[in-house]
Tab-separated table of N, CA, C and O and ligand atoms in Angstrom:
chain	number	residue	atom	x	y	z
A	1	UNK	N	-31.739	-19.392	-15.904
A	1	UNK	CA	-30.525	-18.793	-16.462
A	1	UNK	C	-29.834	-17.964	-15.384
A	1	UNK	O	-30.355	-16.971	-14.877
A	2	UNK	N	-28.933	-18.317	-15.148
A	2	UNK	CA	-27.829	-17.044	-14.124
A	2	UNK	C	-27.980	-16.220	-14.161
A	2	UNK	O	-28.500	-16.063	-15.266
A	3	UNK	N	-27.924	-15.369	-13.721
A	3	UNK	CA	-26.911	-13.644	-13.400
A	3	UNK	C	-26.017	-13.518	-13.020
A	3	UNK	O	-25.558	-14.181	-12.089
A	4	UNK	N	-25.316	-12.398	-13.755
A	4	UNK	CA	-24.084	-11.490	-13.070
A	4	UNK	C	-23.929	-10.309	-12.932
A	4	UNK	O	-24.045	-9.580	-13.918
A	5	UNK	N	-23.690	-9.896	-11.950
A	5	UNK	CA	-24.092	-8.420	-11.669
A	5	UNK	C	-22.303	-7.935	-11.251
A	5	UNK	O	-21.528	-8.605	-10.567
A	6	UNK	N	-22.061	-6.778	-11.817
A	6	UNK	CA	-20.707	-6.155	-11.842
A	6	UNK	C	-21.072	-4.842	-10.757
A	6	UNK	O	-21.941	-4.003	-10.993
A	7	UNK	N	-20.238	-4.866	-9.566
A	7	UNK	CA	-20.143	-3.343	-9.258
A	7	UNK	C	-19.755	-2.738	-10.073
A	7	UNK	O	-19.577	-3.392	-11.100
A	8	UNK	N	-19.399	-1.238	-10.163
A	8	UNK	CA	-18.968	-0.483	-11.110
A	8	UNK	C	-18.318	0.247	-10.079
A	8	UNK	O	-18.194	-0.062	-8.894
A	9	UNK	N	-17.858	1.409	-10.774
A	9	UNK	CA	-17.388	2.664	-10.220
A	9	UNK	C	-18.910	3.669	-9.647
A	9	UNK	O	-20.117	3.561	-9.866
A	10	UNK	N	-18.229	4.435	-8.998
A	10	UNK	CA	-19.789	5.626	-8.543
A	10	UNK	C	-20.711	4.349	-8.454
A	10	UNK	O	-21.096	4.043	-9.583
A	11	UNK	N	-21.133	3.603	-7.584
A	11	UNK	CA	-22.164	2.653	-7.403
A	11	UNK	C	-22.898	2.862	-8.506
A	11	UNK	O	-23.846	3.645	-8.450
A	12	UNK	N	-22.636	2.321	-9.461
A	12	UNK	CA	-23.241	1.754	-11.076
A	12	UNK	C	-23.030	0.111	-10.986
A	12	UNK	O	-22.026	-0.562	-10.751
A	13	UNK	N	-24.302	-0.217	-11.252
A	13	UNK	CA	-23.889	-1.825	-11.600
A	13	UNK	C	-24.341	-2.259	-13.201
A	13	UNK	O	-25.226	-1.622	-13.772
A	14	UNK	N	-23.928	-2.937	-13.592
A	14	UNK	CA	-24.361	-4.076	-14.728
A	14	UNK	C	-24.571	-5.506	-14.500
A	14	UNK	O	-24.063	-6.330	-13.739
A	15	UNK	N	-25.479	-5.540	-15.397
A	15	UNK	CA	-26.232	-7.388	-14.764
A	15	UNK	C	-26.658	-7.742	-15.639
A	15	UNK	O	-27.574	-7.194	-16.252
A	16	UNK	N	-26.031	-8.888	-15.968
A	16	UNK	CA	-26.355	-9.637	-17.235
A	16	UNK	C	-26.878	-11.267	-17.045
A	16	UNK	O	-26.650	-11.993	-16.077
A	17	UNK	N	-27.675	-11.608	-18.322
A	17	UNK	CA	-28.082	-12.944	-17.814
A	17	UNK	C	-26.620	-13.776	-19.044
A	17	UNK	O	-25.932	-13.345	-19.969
A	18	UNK	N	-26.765	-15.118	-18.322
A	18	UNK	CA	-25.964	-16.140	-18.971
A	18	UNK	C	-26.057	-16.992	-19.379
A	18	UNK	O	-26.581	-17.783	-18.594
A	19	UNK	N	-25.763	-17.536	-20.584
A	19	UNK	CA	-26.074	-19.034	-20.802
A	19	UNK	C	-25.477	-20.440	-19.871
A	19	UNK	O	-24.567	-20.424	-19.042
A	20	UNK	N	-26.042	-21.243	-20.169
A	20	UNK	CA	-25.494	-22.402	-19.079
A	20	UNK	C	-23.937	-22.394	-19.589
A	20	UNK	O	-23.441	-22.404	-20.715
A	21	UNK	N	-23.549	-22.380	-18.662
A	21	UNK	CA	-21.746	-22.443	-18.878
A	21	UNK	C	-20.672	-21.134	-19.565
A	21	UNK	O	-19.520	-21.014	-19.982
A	22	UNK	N	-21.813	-20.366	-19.372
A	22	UNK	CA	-21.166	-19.130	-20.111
A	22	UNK	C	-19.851	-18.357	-19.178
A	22	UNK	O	-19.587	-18.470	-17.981
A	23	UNK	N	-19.242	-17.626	-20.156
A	23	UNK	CA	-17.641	-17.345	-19.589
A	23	UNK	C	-17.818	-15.766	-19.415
A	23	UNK	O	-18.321	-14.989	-20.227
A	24	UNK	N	-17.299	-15.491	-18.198
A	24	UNK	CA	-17.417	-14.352	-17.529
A	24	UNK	C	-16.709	-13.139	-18.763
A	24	UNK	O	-17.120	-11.992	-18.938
A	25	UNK	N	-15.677	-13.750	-19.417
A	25	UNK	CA	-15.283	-12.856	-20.884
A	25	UNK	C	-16.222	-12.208	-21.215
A	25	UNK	O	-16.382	-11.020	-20.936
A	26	UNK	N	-17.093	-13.012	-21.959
A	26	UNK	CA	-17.889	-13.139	-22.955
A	26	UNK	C	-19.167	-11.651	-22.750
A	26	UNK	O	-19.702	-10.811	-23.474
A	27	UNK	N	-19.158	-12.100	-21.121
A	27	UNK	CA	-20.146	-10.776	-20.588
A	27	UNK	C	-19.547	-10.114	-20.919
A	27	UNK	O	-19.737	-9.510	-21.975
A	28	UNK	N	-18.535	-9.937	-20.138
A	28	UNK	CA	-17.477	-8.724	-19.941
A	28	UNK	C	-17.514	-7.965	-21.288
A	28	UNK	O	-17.458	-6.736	-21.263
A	29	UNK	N	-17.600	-8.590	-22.395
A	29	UNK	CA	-17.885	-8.185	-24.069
A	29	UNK	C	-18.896	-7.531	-24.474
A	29	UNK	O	-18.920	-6.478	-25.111
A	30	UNK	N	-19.752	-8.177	-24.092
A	30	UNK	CA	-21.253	-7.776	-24.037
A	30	UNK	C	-21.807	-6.830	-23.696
A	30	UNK	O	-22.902	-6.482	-24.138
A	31	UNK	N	-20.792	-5.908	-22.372
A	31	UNK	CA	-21.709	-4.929	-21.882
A	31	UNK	C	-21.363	-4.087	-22.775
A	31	UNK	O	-20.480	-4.054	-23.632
A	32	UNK	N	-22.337	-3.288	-22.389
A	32	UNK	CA	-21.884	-1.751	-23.144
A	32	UNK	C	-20.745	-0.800	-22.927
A	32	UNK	O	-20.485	0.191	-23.609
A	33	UNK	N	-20.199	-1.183	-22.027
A	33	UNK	CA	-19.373	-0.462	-20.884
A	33	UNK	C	-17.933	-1.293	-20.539
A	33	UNK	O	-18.163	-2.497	-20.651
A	34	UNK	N	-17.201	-1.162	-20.340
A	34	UNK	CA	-15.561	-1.783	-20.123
A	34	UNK	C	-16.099	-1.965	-18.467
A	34	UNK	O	-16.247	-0.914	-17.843
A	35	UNK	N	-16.389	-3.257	-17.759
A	35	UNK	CA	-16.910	-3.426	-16.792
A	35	UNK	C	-15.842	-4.203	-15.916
A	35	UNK	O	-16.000	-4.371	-14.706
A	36	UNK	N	-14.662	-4.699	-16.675
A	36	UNK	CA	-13.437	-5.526	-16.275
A	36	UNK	C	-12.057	-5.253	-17.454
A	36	UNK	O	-12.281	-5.687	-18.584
A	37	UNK	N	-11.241	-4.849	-17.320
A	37	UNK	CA	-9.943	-4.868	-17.722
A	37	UNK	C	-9.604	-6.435	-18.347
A	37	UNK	O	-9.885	-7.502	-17.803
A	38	UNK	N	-9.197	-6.314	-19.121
A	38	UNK	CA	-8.019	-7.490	-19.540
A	38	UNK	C	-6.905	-7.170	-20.788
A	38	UNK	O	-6.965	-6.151	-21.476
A	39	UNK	N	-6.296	-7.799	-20.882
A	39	UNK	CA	-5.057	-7.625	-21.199
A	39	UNK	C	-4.893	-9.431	-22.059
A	39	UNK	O	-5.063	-9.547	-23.273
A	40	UNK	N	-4.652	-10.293	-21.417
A	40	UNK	CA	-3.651	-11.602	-22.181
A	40	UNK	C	-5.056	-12.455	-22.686
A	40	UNK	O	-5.113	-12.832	-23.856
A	41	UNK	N	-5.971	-12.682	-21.918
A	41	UNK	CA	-6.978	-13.420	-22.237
A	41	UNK	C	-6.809	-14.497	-21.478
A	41	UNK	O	-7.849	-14.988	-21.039
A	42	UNK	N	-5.537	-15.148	-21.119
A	42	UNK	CA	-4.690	-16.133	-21.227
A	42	UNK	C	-4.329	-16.452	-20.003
A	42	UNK	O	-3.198	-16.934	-19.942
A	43	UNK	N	-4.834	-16.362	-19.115
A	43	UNK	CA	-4.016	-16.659	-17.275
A	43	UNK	C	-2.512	-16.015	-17.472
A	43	UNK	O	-1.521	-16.531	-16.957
A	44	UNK	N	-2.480	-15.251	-17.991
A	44	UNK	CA	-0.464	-14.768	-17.874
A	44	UNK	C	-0.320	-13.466	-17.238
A	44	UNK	O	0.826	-13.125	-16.943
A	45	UNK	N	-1.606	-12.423	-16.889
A	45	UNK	CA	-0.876	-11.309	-16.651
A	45	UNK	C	-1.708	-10.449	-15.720
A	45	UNK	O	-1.709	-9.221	-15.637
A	46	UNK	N	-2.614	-11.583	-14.849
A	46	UNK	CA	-3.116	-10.790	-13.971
A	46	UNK	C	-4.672	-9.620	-14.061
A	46	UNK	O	-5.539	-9.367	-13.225
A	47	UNK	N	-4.493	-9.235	-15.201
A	47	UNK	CA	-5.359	-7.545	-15.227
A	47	UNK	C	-6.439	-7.824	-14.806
A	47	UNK	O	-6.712	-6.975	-13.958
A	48	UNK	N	-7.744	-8.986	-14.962
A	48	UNK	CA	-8.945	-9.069	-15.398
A	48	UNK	C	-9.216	-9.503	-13.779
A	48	UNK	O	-10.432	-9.635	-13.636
A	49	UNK	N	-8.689	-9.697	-12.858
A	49	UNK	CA	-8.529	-10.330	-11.724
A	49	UNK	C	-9.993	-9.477	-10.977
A	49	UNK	O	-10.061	-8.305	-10.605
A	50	UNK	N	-10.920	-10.412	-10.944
A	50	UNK	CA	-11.983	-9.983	-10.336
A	50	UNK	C	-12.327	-10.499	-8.306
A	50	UNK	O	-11.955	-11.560	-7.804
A	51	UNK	N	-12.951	-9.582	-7.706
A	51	UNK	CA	-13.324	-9.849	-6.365
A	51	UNK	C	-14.626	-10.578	-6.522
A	51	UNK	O	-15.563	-9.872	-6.896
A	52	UNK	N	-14.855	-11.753	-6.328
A	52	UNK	CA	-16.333	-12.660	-6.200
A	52	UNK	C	-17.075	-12.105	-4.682
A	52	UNK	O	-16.686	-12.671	-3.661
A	53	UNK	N	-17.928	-11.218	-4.576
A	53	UNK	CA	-18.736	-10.717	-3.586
A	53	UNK	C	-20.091	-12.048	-3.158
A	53	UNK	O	-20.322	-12.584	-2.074
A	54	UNK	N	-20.547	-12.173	-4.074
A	54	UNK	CA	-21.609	-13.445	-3.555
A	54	UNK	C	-21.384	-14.445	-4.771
A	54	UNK	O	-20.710	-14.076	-5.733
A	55	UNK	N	-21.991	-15.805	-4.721
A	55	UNK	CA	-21.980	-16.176	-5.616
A	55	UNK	C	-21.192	-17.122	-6.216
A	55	UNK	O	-21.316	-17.773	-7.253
A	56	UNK	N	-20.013	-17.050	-5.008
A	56	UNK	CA	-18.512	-17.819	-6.009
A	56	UNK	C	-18.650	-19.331	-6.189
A	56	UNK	O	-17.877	-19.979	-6.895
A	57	UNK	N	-19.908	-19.977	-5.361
A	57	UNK	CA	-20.028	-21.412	-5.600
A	57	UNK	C	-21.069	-21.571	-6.897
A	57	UNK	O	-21.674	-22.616	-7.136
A	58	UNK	N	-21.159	-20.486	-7.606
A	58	UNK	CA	-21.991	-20.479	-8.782
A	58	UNK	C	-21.190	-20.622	-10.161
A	58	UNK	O	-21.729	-20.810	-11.252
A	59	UNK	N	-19.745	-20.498	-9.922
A	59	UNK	CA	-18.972	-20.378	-10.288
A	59	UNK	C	-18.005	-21.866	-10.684
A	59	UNK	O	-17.588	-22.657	-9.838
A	60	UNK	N	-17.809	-21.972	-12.102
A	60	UNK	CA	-17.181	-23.465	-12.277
A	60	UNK	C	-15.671	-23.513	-11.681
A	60	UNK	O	-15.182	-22.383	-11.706
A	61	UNK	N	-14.968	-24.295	-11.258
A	61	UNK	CA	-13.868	-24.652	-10.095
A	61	UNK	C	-13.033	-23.984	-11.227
A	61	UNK	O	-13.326	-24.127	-12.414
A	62	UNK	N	-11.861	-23.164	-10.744
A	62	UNK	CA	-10.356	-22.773	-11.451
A	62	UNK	C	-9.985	-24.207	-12.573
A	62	UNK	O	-10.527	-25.313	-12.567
A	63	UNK	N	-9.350	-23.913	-13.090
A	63	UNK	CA	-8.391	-24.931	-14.045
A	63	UNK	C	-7.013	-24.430	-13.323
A	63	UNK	O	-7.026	-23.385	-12.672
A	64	UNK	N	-5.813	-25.216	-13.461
A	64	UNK	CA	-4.788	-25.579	-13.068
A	64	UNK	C	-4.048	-23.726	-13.659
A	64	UNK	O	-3.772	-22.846	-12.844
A	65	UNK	N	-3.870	-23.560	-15.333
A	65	UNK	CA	-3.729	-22.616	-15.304
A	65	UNK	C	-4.629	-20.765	-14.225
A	65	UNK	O	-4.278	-19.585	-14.179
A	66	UNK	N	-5.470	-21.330	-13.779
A	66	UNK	CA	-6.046	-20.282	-13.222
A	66	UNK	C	-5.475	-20.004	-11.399
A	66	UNK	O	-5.346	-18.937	-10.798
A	67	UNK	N	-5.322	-20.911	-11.093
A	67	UNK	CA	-4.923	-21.315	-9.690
A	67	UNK	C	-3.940	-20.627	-9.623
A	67	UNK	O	-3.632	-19.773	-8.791
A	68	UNK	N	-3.102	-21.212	-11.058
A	68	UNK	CA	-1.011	-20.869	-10.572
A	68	UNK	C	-1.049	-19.391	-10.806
A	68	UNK	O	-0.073	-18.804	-10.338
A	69	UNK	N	-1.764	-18.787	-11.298
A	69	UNK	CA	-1.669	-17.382	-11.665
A	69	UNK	C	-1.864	-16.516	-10.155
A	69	UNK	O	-1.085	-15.784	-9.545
A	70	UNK	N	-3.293	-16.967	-9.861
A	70	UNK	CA	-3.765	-16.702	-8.796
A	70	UNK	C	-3.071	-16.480	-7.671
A	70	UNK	O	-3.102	-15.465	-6.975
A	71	UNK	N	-2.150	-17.916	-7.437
A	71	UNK	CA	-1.193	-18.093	-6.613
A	71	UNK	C	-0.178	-16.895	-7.056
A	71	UNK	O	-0.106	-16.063	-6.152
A	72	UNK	N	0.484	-16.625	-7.985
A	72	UNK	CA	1.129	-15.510	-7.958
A	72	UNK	C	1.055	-14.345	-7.296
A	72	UNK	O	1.940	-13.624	-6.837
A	73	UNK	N	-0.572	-14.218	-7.309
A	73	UNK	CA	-0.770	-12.445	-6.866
A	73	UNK	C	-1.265	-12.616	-5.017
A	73	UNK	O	-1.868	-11.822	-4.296
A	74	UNK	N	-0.612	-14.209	-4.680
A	74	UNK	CA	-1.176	-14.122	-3.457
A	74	UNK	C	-2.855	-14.117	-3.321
A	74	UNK	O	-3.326	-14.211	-2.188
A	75	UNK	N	-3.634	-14.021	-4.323
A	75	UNK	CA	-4.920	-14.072	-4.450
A	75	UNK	C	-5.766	-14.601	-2.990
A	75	UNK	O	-5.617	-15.715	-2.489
A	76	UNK	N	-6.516	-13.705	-2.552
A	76	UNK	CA	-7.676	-14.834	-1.777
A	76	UNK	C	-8.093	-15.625	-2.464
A	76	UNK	O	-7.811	-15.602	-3.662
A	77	UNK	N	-9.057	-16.770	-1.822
A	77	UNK	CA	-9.814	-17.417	-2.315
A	77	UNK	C	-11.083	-16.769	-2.923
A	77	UNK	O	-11.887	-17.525	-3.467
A	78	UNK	N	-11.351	-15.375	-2.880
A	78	UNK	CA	-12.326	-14.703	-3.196
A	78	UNK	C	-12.263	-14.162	-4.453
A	78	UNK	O	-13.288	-14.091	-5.131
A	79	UNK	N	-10.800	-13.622	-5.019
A	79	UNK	CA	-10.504	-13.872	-6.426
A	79	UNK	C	-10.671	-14.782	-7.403
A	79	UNK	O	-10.547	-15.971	-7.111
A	80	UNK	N	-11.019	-14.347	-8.900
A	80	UNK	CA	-11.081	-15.511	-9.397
A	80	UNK	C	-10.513	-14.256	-10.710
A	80	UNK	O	-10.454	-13.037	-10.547
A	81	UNK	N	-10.046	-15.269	-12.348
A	81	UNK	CA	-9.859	-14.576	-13.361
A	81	UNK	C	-10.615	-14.376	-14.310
A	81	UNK	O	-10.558	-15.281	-15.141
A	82	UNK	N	-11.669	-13.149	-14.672
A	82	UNK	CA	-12.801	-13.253	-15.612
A	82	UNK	C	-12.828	-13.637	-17.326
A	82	UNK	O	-13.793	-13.668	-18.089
A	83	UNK	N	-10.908	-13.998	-17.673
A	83	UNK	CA	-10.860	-14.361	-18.777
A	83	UNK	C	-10.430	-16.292	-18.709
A	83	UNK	O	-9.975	-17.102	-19.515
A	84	UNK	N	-10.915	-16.337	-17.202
A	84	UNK	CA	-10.901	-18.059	-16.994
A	84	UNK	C	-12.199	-18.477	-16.677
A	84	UNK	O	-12.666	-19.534	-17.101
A	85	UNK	N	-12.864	-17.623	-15.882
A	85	UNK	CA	-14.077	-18.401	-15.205
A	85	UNK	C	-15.009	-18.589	-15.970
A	85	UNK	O	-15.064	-18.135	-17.113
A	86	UNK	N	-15.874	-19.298	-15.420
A	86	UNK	CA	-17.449	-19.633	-16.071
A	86	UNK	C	-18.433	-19.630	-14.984
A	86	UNK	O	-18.229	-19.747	-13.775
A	87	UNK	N	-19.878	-19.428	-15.818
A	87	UNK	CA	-21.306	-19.998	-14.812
A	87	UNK	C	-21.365	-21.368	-15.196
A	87	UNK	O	-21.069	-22.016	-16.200
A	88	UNK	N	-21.869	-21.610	-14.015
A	88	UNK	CA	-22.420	-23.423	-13.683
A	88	UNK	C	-23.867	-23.214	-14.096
A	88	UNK	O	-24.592	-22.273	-13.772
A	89	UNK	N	-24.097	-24.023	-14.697
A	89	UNK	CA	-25.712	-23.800	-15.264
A	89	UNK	C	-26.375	-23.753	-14.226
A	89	UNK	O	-25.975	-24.372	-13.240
A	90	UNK	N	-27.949	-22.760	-14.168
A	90	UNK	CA	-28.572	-22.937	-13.053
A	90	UNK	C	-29.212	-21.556	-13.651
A	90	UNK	O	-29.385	-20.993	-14.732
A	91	UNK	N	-29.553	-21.297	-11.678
A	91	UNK	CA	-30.762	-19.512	-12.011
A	91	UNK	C	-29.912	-18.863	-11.039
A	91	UNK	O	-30.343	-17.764	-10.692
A	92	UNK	N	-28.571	-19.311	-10.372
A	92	UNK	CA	-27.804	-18.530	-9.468
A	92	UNK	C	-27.672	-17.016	-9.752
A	92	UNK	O	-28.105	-16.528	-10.796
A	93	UNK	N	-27.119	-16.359	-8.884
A	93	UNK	CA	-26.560	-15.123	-8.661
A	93	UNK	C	-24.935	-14.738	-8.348
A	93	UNK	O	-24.483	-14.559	-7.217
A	94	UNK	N	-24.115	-14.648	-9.690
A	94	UNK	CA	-22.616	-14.014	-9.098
A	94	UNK	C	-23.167	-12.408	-8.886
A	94	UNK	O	-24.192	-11.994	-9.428
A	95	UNK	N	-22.213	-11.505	-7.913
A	95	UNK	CA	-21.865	-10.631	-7.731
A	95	UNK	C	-20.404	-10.221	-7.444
A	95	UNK	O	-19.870	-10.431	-6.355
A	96	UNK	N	-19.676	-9.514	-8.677
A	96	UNK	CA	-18.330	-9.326	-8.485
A	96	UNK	C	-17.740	-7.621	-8.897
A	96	UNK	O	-18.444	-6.744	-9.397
A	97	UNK	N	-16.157	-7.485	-8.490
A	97	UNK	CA	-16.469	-6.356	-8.903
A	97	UNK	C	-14.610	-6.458	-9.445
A	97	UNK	O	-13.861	-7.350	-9.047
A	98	UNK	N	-14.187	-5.335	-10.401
A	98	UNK	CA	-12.712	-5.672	-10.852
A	98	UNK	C	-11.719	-5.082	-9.664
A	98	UNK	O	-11.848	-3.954	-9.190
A	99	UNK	N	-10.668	-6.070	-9.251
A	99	UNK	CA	-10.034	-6.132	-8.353
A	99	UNK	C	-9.428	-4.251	-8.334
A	99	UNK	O	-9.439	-3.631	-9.397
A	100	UNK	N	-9.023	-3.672	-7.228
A	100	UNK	CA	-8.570	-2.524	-7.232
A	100	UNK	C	-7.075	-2.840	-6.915
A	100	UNK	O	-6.515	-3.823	-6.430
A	101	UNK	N	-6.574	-1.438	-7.447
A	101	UNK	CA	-5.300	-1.319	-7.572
A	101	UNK	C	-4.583	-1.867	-6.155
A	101	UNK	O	-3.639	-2.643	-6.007
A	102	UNK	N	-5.325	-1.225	-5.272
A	102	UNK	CA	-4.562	-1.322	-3.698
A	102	UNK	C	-4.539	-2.796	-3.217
A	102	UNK	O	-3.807	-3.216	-2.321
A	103	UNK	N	-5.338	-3.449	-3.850
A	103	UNK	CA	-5.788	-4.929	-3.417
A	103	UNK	C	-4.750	-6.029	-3.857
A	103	UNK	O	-4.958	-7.213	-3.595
B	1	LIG	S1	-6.547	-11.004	-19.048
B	1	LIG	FE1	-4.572	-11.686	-18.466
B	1	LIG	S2	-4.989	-13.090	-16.884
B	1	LIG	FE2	-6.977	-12.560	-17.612
């Protein structure tokens, strides 16, 4: 089963396990703690826009809506959207953290 481990603020992390194909949302729900922002759910508005630190090939490929968004904010390739992405089944390791303001 995966992991995902969230930086936090004040070096706090959260780490959760996942089901095969499970959606980075869904954690994001799960924790106890508001560990990622969102706003549309929906690829429309940016908020949930996470930094992939390790891990990002653990990660199922963008959908078309996830890309064009992406492309909006100029995104690295190191971005991804936590109310788009998913885990690829496996025992991998994401490590990500929610994009900062300055970024
Ligand atoms: S919450 Fe709006 S793009 Fe993810």
């Amino acid at each position: 089963m995966a992991r995902v481990r969230f930086l936090l603020d004040d070096d706090k992390t959260f780490e959760a396990s996942c089901a095969d194909g499970g959606k980075l949302a869904d954690i994001c729900d799960a924790a106890p703690q508001a560990v990622v922002p969102f706003s549309c759910r929906s690829a429309n508005c940016g908020t949930c826009r996470v930094v992939i630190l390790e891990g990002g090939n653990e990660l199922q490929s963008q959908d078309d809506e996830e890309l064009d968004l992406l492309e909006i904010f100029r995104a690295p390739p190191s971005h991804r959207l936590a109310c788009c992405a998913s885990v690829k089944p496996g025992d991998g390791l994401v490590v990500l953290r929610a994009v900062r303001e300055d970024e």
